[in-house]
PDB file of C-alpha atoms in Angstrom:
ATOM      1  CA  MET T   1       0.013   0.097  -0.029  1.00 66.00           C
ATOM      2  CA  PRO T   2       1.632   3.416  -0.767  1.00 74.00           C
ATOM      3  CA  VAL T   3       2.016   6.151   1.597  1.00 73.00           C
ATOM      4  CA  PRO T   4       0.435   9.363   0.613  1.00 72.00           C
ATOM      5  CA  THR T   5       2.819  12.598   0.639  1.00 71.00           C
ATOM      6  CA  PRO T   6       1.746  15.915   0.678  1.00 65.00           C
ATOM      7  CA  ASP T   7       2.608  18.324  -2.095  1.00 69.00           C
ATOM      8  CA  LEU T   8       4.539  20.773  -0.500  1.00 65.00           C
ATOM      9  CA  ALA T   9       4.713  23.207  -3.375  1.00 65.00           C
ATOM     10  CA  THR T  10       0.979  23.726  -3.407  1.00 66.00           C
ATOM     11  CA  SER T  11       0.261  23.658   0.239  1.00 61.00           C
ATOM     12  CA  THR T  12       0.033  26.942   2.370  1.00 67.00           C
ATOM     13  CA  LEU T  13       0.510  27.974   5.780  1.00 61.00           C
ATOM     14  CA  PRO T  14      -1.794  30.257   7.748  1.00 63.00           C
ATOM     15  CA  PRO T  15      -1.119  33.881   7.186  1.00 65.00           C
ATOM     16  CA  ASP T  16      -0.876  34.548  10.962  1.00 62.00           C
ATOM     17  CA  ILE T  17       1.974  32.163  11.587  1.00 61.00           C
ATOM     18  CA  GLY T  18       4.897  33.931  13.588  1.00 60.00           C
ATOM     19  CA  LEU T  19       3.154  37.402  14.063  1.00 60.00           C
ATOM     20  CA  PRO T  20       2.973  38.485  17.696  1.00 59.00           C
ATOM     21  CA  THR T  21      -0.432  38.650  19.267  1.00 64.00           C
ATOM     22  CA  ALA T  22      -2.088  41.641  20.747  1.00 63.00           C
ATOM     23  CA  ASP T  23      -1.062  40.775  24.235  1.00 63.00           C
ATOM     24  CA  GLU T  24       2.622  40.587  23.353  1.00 57.00           C
ATOM     25  CA  PRO T  25       4.946  43.253  22.054  1.00 57.00           C
ATOM     26  CA  ALA T  26       6.443  42.743  18.615  1.00 54.00           C
ATOM     27  CA  ASP T  27       9.919  43.774  19.552  1.00 55.00           C
ATOM     28  CA  SER T  28      10.268  42.048  22.753  1.00 51.00           C
ATOM     29  CA  PRO T  29      13.748  40.116  23.009  1.00 56.00           C
ATOM     30  CA  ALA T  30      13.710  36.545  24.139  1.00 55.00           C
ATOM     31  CA  MET T  31      14.346  36.244  27.811  1.00 50.00           C
ATOM     32  CA  PRO T  32      16.531  33.635  29.155  1.00 50.00           C
ATOM     33  CA  PRO T  33      14.648  31.183  31.603  1.00 52.00           C
ATOM     34  CA  ALA T  34      15.145  32.322  35.370  1.00 50.00           C
ATOM     35  CA  ILE T  35      17.489  30.393  37.535  1.00 54.00           C
ATOM     36  CA  VAL T  36      15.263  28.421  40.213  1.00 53.00           C
ATOM     37  CA  PRO T  37      17.003  28.368  43.546  1.00 57.00           C
ATOM     38  CA  SER T  38      17.296  24.924  45.060  1.00 58.00           C
ATOM     39  CA  ALA T  39      15.684  24.191  48.527  1.00 58.00           C
ATOM     40  CA  GLN T  40      19.230  23.794  49.767  1.00 60.00           C
ATOM     41  CA  ALA T  41      20.311  27.391  48.429  1.00 62.00           C
ATOM     42  CA  GLN T  42      20.333  28.581  52.173  1.00 66.00           C
ATOM     43  CA  TRP T  43      21.458  25.477  53.844  1.00 64.00           C
ATOM     44  CA  PRO T  44      23.195  26.409  57.513  1.00 73.00           C
ATOM     45  CA  LEU T  45      26.373  24.190  57.012  1.00 76.00           C
ATOM     46  CA  ARG T  46      28.252  26.437  54.741  1.00 78.00           C
ATOM     47  CA  LEU T  47      31.850  26.981  54.635  1.00 83.00           C
ATOM     48  CA  PRO T  48      33.956  29.303  52.367  1.00 86.00           C
ATOM     49  CA  ILE T  49      35.615  27.469  49.647  1.00 84.00           C
ATOM     50  CA  PRO T  50      39.032  28.171  50.574  1.00 87.00           C
ATOM     51  CA  LEU T  51      38.207  26.247  53.685  1.00 88.00           C
ATOM     52  CA  HIS T  52      35.755  23.795  52.316  1.00 86.00           C
ATOM     53  CA  LEU T  53      38.463  22.418  49.714  1.00 86.00           C
ATOM     54  CA  PRO T  54      41.188  21.643  52.104  1.00 88.00           C
ATOM     55  CA  LEU T  55      38.798  20.290  54.770  1.00 89.00           C
ATOM     56  CA  TYR T  56      37.289  17.955  51.814  1.00 88.00           C
ATOM     57  CA  ILE T  57      40.469  16.713  51.162  1.00 87.00           C
ATOM     58  CA  ILE T  58      41.737  15.968  54.296  1.00 92.00           C
ATOM     59  CA  THR T  59      38.298  14.059  55.281  1.00 91.00           C
ATOM     60  CA  THR T  60      38.449  12.094  52.360  1.00 91.00           C
ATOM     61  CA  MET T  61      42.023  10.897  53.080  1.00 92.00           C
ATOM     62  CA  ALA T  62      40.760  10.080  56.664  1.00 93.00           C
ATOM     63  CA  GLY T  63      37.912   8.496  55.766  1.00 93.00           C
ATOM     64  CA  PHE T  64      39.932   5.963  53.714  1.00 93.00           C
ATOM     65  CA  LEU T  65      42.510   5.366  56.029  1.00 93.00           C
ATOM     66  CA  GLY T  66      39.916   5.249  58.906  1.00 92.00           C
ATOM     67  CA  GLY T  67      37.847   2.829  57.094  1.00 91.00           C
ATOM     68  CA  ALA T  68      40.868   0.652  56.351  1.00 90.00           C
ATOM     69  CA  PHE T  69      41.596   0.636  60.056  1.00 90.00           C
ATOM     70  CA  LEU T  70      38.226   0.123  61.296  1.00 88.00           C
ATOM     71  CA  GLY T  71      37.851  -2.871  58.964  1.00 85.00           C
ATOM     72  CA  ALA T  72      41.223  -4.321  60.055  1.00 84.00           C
ATOM     73  CA  THR T  73      40.701  -4.014  63.704  1.00 87.00           C
ATOM     74  CA  ARG T  74      36.899  -4.364  64.346  1.00 82.00           C
ATOM     75  CA  GLY T  75      36.110  -6.429  61.121  1.00 77.00           C
ATOM     76  CA  PRO T  76      37.118  -9.850  62.558  1.00 76.00           C
ATOM     77  CA  SER T  77      35.079  -9.511  65.585  1.00 78.00           C
ATOM     78  CA  LEU T  78      31.870  -8.410  63.681  1.00 76.00           C
ATOM     79  CA  LEU T  79      32.239 -10.858  60.640  1.00 75.00           C
ATOM     80  CA  PRO T  80      31.769 -14.682  60.465  1.00 76.00           C
ATOM     81  CA  HIS T  81      34.938 -16.701  61.195  1.00 77.00           C
ATOM     82  CA  GLY T  82      36.689 -17.339  58.092  1.00 76.00           C
ATOM     83  CA  PHE T  83      35.638 -14.099  56.265  1.00 76.00           C
ATOM     84  CA  PRO T  84      38.749 -12.964  53.763  1.00 80.00           C
ATOM     85  CA  MET T  85      40.502 -10.263  55.731  1.00 81.00           C
ATOM     86  CA  PRO T  86      41.544  -8.485  52.410  1.00 82.00           C
ATOM     87  CA  ILE T  87      37.958  -7.817  51.543  1.00 82.00           C
ATOM     88  CA  VAL T  88      37.328  -6.561  54.948  1.00 83.00           C
ATOM     89  CA  PHE T  89      40.170  -4.186  54.918  1.00 86.00           C
ATOM     90  CA  PHE T  90      39.739  -2.780  51.347  1.00 88.00           C
ATOM     91  CA  GLY T  91      36.136  -2.755  51.784  1.00 88.00           C
ATOM     92  CA  GLY T  92      36.461  -0.560  54.721  1.00 89.00           C
ATOM     93  CA  ALA T  93      38.559   1.697  53.122  1.00 92.00           C
ATOM     94  CA  ILE T  94      36.118   2.102  50.177  1.00 93.00           C
ATOM     95  CA  LEU T  95      33.361   2.645  52.423  1.00 92.00           C
ATOM     96  CA  GLY T  96      35.036   5.293  54.405  1.00 93.00           C
ATOM     97  CA  LEU T  97      35.856   7.128  51.571  1.00 92.00           C
ATOM     98  CA  VAL T  98      32.493   6.979  49.913  1.00 92.00           C
ATOM     99  CA  VAL T  99      30.850   8.248  53.170  1.00 92.00           C
ATOM    100  CA  SER T 100      33.209  11.006  53.721  1.00 91.00           C
ATOM    101  CA  LYS T 101      32.614  12.250  50.210  1.00 89.00           C
ATOM    102  CA  LEU T 102      28.869  12.049  50.583  1.00 89.00           C
ATOM    103  CA  ILE T 103      29.141  14.005  53.892  1.00 86.00           C
ATOM    104  CA  PHE T 104      30.922  16.732  52.206  1.00 82.00           C
ATOM    105  CA  ALA T 105      28.824  16.908  49.020  1.00 83.00           C
ATOM    106  CA  LEU T 106      25.488  16.447  50.718  1.00 83.00           C
ATOM    107  CA  LEU T 107      25.618  17.759  54.270  1.00 84.00           C
ATOM    108  CA  ILE T 108      28.635  20.328  54.378  1.00 85.00           C
ATOM    109  CA  LEU T 109      28.258  22.717  51.421  1.00 86.00           C
ATOM    110  CA  GLY T 110      30.576  25.470  49.988  1.00 86.00           C
ATOM    111  CA  LEU T 111      29.771  29.196  50.250  1.00 86.00           C
ATOM    112  CA  CYS T 112      28.931  30.945  47.195  1.00 85.00           C
ATOM    113  CA  PRO T 113      31.600  33.979  46.738  1.00 85.00           C
ATOM    114  CA  LYS T 114      29.128  35.818  44.432  1.00 84.00           C
ATOM    115  CA  CYS T 115      25.943  35.641  46.404  1.00 83.00           C
ATOM    116  CA  GLY T 116      26.654  33.812  49.674  1.00 81.00           C
ATOM    117  CA  GLY T 117      24.335  30.855  48.936  1.00 82.00           C
ATOM    118  CA  ALA T 118      25.196  27.284  49.242  1.00 84.00           C
ATOM    119  CA  ALA T 119      27.601  25.870  46.604  1.00 86.00           C
ATOM    120  CA  ARG T 120      28.025  22.126  45.928  1.00 86.00           C
ATOM    121  CA  ILE T 121      31.389  20.359  45.145  1.00 86.00           C
ATOM    122  CA  LYS T 122      31.760  18.627  41.926  1.00 84.00           C
ATOM    123  CA  THR T 123      34.725  16.667  41.467  1.00 83.00           C
ATOM    124  CA  GLY T 124      36.940  16.199  38.457  1.00 83.00           C
ATOM    125  CA  ARG T 125      39.409  17.990  36.572  1.00 86.00           C
ATOM    126  CA  PRO T 126      39.465  20.755  37.866  1.00 88.00           C
ATOM    127  CA  ILE T 127      37.309  20.543  41.003  1.00 86.00           C
ATOM    128  CA  THR T 128      34.305  23.041  40.755  1.00 88.00           C
ATOM    129  CA  TYR T 129      31.767  24.703  42.859  1.00 88.00           C
ATOM    130  CA  ARG T 130      28.122  25.442  41.738  1.00 87.00           C
ATOM    131  CA  CYS T 131      25.990  27.923  43.507  1.00 86.00           C
ATOM    132  CA  LEU T 132      22.567  26.508  44.261  1.00 82.00           C
ATOM    133  CA  ALA T 133      21.021  29.921  44.527  1.00 81.00           C
ATOM    134  CA  CYS T 134      22.463  31.999  41.385  1.00 83.00           C
ATOM    135  CA  GLY T 135      24.393  29.219  39.485  1.00 82.00           C
ATOM    136  CA  HIS T 136      27.517  30.893  39.764  1.00 84.00           C
ATOM    137  CA  VAL T 137      30.465  28.257  39.084  1.00 87.00           C
ATOM    138  CA  ARG T 138      33.770  28.519  40.988  1.00 87.00           C
ATOM    139  CA  THR T 139      36.511  26.681  39.386  1.00 83.00           C
ATOM    140  CA  THR T 140      39.208  25.881  41.557  1.00 85.00           C
ATOM    141  CA  SER T 141      42.993  25.038  40.736  1.00 81.00           C
ATOM    142  CA  VAL T 142      42.954  21.280  42.199  1.00 80.00           C
ATOM    143  CA  SER T 143      41.972  18.442  40.164  1.00 77.00           C
ATOM    144  CA  GLY T 144      40.468  15.555  42.054  1.00 73.00           C
ATOM    145  CA  GLY T 145      37.929  12.561  41.768  1.00 62.00           C
TER     146      GLY T 145
END
């Protein structure tokens, strides 16, 4: 069965397409959408970025080493006999690292230098902070994951 195709050469559009209506001015520029602030924009635990970043780095190292230490010392008494110790040691290190990163990513936020709102850290190359209130992005000179 053949598919019907419209003849585009003879078809016409209504004459009023693309013209402004009576309630909108003809020369209004297109406005960008407004940034909607997040509910965490006024979060109470905010630190200035020059203080937040070193504490973030120190806390992630301490979480990694502390998790490995707790896994090695407390793991054998909490887990069944014969559970492989390398899994407990490295699992504790990874768990400590993830928990410390989540604490600083979700609970302890940075302070936006532009508006004073809460800024969330985004790891990568380089580490950046994005304000939840105004959308300002602060790039640091530190790279990390």
